[in-house]
Short mmCIF file of C-alpha atoms in Angstrom, two decimals:
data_model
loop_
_atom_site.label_atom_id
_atom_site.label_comp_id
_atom_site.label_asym_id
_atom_site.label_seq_id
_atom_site.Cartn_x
_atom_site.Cartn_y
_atom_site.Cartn_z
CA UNK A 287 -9.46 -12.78 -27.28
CA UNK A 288 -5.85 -11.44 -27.18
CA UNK A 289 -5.15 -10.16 -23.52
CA UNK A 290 -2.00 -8.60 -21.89
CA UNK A 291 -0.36 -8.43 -18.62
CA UNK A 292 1.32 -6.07 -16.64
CA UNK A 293 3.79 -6.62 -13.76
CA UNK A 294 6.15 -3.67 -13.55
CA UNK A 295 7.79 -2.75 -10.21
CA UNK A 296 5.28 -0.44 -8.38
CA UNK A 297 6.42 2.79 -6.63
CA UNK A 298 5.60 2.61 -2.47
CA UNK A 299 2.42 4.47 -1.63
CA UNK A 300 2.83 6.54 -4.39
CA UNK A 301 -0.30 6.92 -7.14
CA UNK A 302 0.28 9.53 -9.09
CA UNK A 303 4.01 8.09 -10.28
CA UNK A 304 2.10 4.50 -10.55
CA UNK A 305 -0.33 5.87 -12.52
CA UNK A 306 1.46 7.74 -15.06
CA UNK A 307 4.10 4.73 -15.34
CA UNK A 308 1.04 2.38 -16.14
CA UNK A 309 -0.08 4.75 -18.85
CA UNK A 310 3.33 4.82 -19.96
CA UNK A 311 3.16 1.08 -20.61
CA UNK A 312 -0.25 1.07 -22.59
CA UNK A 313 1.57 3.38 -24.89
CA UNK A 314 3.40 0.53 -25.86
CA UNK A 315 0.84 -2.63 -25.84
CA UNK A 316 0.32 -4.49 -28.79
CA UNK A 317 -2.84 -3.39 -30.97
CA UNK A 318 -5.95 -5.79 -30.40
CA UNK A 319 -6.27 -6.12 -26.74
CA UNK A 320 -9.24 -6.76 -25.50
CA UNK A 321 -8.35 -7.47 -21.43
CA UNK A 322 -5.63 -6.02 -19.62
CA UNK A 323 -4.65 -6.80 -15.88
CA UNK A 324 -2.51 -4.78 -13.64
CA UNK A 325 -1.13 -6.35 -9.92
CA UNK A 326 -3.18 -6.35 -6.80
CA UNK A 327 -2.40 -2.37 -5.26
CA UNK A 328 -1.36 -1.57 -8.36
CA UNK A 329 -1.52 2.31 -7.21
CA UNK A 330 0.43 1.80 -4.08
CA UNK A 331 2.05 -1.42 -3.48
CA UNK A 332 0.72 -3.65 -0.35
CA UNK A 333 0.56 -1.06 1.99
CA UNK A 334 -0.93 -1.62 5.51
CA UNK A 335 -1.33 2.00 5.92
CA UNK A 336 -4.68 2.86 3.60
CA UNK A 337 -5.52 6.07 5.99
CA UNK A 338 -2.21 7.84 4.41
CA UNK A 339 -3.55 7.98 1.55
CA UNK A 340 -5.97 10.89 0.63
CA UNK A 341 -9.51 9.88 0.26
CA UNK A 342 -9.79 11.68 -3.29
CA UNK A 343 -6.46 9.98 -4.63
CA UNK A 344 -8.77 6.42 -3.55
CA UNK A 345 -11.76 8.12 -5.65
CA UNK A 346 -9.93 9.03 -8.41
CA UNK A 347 -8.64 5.66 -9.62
CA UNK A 348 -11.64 4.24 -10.80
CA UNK A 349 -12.57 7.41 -12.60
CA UNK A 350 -9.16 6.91 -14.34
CA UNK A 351 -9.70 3.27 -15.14
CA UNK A 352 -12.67 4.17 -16.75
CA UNK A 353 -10.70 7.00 -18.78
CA UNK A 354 -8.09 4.32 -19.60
CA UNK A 355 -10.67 2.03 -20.39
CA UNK A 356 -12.00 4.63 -23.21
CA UNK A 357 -9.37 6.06 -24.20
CA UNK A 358 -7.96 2.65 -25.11
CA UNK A 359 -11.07 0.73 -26.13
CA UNK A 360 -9.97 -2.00 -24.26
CA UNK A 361 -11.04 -3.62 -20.64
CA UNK A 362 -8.73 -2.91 -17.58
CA UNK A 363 -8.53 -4.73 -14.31
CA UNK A 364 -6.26 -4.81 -11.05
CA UNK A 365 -6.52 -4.04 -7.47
CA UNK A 366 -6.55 -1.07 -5.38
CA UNK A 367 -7.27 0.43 -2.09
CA UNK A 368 -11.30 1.83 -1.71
CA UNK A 369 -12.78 3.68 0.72
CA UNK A 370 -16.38 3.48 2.40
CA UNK A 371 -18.69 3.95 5.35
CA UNK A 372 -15.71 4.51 7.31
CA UNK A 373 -13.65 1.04 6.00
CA UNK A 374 -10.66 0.29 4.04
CA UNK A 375 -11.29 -2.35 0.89
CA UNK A 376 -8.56 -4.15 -1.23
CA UNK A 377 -10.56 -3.34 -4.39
CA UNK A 378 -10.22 -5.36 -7.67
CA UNK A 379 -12.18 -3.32 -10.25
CA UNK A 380 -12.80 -4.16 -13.90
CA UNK A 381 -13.53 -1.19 -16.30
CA UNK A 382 -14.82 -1.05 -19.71
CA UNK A 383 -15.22 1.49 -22.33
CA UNK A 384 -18.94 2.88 -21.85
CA UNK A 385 -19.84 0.34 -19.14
CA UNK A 386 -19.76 2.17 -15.21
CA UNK A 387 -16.71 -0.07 -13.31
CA UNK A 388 -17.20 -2.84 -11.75
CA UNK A 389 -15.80 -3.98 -8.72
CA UNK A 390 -15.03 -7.26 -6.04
CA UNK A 391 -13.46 -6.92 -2.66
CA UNK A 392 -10.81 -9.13 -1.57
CA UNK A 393 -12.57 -12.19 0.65
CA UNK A 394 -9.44 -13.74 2.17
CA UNK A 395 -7.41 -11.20 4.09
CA UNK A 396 -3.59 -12.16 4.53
CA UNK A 397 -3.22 -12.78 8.18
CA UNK A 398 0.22 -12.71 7.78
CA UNK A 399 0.70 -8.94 7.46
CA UNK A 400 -2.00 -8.46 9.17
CA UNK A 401 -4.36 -7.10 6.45
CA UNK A 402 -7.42 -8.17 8.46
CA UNK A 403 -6.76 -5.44 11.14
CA UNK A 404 -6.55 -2.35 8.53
CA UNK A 405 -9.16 -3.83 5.16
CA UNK A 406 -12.59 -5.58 5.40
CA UNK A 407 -13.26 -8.37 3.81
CA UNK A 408 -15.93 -8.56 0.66
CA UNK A 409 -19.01 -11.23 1.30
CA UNK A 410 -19.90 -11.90 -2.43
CA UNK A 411 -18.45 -13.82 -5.01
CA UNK A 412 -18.83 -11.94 -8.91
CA UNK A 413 -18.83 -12.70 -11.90
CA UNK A 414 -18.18 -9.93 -14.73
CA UNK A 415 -18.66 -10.26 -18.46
CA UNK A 416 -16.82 -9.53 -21.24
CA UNK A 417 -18.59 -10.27 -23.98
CA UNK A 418 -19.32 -13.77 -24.32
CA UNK A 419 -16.56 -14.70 -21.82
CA UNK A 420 -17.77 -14.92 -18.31
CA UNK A 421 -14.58 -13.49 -15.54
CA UNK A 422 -14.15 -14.86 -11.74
CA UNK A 423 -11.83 -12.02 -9.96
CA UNK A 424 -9.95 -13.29 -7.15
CA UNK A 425 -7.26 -11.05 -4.99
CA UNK A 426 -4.11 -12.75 -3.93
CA UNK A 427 -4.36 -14.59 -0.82
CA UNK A 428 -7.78 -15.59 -2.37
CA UNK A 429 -5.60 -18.26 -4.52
CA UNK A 430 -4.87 -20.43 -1.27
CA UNK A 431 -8.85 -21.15 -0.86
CA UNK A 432 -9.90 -23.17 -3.53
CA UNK A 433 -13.83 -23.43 -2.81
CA UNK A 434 -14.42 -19.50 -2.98
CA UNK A 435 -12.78 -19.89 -7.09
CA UNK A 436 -14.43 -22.99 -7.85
CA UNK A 437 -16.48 -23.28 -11.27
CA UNK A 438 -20.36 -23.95 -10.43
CA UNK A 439 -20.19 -24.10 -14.78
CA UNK A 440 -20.82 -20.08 -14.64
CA UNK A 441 -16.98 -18.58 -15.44
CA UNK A 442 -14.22 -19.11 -18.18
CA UNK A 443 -11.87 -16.89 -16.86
CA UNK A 444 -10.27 -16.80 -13.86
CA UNK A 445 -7.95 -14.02 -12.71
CA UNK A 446 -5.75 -13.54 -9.82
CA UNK A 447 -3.96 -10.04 -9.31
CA UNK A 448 -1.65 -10.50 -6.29
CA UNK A 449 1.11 -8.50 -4.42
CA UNK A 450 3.16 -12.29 -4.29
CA UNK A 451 6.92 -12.59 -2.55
CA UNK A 452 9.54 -14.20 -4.31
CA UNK A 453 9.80 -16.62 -1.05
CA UNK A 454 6.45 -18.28 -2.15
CA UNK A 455 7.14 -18.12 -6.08
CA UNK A 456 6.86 -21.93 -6.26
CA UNK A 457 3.23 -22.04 -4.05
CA UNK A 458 2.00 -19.56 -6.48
CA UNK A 459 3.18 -21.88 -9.40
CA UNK A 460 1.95 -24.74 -8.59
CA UNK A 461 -1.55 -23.22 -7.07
CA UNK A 462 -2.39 -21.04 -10.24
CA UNK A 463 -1.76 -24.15 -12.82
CA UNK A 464 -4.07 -26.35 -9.91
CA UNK A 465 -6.70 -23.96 -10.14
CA UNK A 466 -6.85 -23.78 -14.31
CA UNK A 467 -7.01 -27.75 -13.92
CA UNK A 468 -10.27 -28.12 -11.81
CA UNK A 469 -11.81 -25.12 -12.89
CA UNK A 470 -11.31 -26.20 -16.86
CA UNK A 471 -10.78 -22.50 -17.26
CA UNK A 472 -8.10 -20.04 -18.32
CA UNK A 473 -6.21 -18.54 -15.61
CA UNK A 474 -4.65 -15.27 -15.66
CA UNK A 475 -2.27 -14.90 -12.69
CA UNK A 476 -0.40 -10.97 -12.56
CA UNK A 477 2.46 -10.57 -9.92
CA UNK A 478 4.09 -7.37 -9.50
CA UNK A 479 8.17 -7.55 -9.45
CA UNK A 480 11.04 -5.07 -7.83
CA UNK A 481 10.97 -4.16 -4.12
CA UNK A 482 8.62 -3.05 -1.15
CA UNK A 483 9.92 -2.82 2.19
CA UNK A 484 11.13 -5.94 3.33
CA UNK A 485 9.99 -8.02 0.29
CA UNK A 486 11.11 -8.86 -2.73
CA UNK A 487 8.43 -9.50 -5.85
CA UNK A 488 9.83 -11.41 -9.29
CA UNK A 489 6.74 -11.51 -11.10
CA UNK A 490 5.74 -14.83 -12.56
CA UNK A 491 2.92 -13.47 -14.03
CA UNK A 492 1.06 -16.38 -16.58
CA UNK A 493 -1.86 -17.41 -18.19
CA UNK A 494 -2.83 -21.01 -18.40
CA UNK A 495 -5.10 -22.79 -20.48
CA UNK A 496 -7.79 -24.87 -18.59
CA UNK A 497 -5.25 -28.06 -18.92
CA UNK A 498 -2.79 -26.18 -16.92
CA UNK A 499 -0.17 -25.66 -20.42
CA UNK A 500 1.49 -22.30 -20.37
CA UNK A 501 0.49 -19.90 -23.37
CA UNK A 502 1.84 -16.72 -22.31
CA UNK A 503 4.60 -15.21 -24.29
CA UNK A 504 6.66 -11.93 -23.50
CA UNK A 505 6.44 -8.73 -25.05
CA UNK A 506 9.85 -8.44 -27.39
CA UNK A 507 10.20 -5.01 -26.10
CA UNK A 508 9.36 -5.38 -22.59
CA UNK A 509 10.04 -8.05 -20.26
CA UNK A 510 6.88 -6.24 -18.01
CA UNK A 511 4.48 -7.11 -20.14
CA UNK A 512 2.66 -10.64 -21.29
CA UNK A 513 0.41 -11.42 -23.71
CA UNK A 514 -1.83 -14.68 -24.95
CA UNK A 515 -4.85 -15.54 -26.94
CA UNK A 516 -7.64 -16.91 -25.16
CA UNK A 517 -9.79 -19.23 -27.75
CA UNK A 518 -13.44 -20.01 -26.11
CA UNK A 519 -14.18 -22.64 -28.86
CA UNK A 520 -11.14 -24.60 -28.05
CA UNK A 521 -12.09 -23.99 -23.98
CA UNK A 522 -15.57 -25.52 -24.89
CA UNK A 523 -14.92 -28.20 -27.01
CA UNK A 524 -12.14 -29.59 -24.26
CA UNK A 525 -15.12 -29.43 -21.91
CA UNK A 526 -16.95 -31.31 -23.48
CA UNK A 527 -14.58 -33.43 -24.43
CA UNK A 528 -13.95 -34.02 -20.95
CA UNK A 529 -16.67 -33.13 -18.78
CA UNK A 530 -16.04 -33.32 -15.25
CA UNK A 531 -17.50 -30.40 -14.65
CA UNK A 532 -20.69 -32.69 -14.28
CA UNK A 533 -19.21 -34.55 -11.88
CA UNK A 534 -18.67 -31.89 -9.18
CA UNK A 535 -19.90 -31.71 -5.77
CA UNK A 536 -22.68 -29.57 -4.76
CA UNK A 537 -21.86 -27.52 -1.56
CA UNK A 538 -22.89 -24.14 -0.14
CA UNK A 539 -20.47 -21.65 1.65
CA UNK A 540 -21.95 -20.03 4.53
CA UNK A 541 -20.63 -16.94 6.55
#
């Protein structure tokens, strides 16, 4: 499965110009793709201020993943801000062409910028398939909490779409290629680059095979987009080459 990633610089609280800059870029994706991921807030950046933004701009993006998703005839996932019964969600949501979008709300709310005073935080861990491959979603801050991502032998992908700072760049290295390890499972990490107030973002976007090994190449036209070809046979046999997946420990997360 060929998949690409996106980490442009995102435009501050601003969907309309993110939007039409993202559709910009699938102009110019490579034919084939069968998954592509956009950052975490990919419509406004990691803005603590959700209630400036008008509640049918919030509606609207998943209606225009969906389009996306059609018009494309590939799957699309990334983060955004949702709205309901009165609370404020950081919203990944996974579209595909005829299928109504799916969605899983960011668990681990960064303390640090205080996202747990403006967002809720989702209960329930998902899993969303894409054909035979089975996708973990994670937001983020999620990264940093390796028992909410770990492999009870029921994912193959796992994806994090993050807002991450340049200050942490190493942290998110070395936690995304730890992740692909335990899991045995590819990882698809998408960063954002450019500016938001006060921070800066340089991307680092990858996917990892479930040794940890780098097999994301850039796009020869634009240094904004990745791509790599995820081979489930390969996956499998290195499982079962190596099965410690049968080791693992049982354990239950309660609220």
């Amino acid at each position: 499965m060929k998949v690409a990633l996106l980490q442009p610089e995102l435009y501050w609280e601003n969907i309309d110009r993110n939007l039409k800059m993202f559709e910009n870029l699938f102009e110019r994706l490579e034919n084939n793709c069968s998954l592509v991921v956009l950052p975490e807030m990919f419509t406004t950046g990691f803005t603590m201020n959700p209630e400036k933004i008008a509640s049918s701009a919030l509606t609207e993006t998943p209606r225009w993943l969906q389009l996306m998703a059609e018009k494309y005839q590939f799957s699309l996932a990334g983060s955004s801000i949702a709205s309901e019964e009165n609370n404020f969600y950081n919203r990944f949501y996974f579209a595909s062409p005829a299928v109504k979008v799916k969605y899983y709300d960011k668990r681990h709310l960064f303390r640090m910028s205080e996202e747990q005073n403006h967002y809720s935080a989702g209960k329930e861990r998902k899993i969303f398939s894409l054909g035979e491959w089975r996708i973990l979603p994670q937001v983020c801050y999620d990264l940093r909490f390796p028992v909410w991502s770990r492999n009870r032998n029921d994912y193959d992908i796992l994806i994090y779409v993050a807002n991450w700072p340049a200050v942490r760049q190493d942290v998110w290295n070395t936690l995304l290629k730890a992740r692909a390890i335990e899991n045995q499972c590819y990882v698809l990490g998408v960063n954002r680059t450019g500016k938001a107030p006060g921070i800066d973002y340089q991307g680092g976007s990858v996917v990892l095979s479930p040794k940890g090994a780098i097999i994301s190449r850039k796009s020869s036209e634009n240094p904004n987009i990745l791509y790599a070809d995820l081979d489930r046979d390969e996956m499998n046999a290195f499982r079962e080459k190596f099965p410690a997946w049968k080791d693992a420990d049982y354990f239950e997360i309660v609220d």
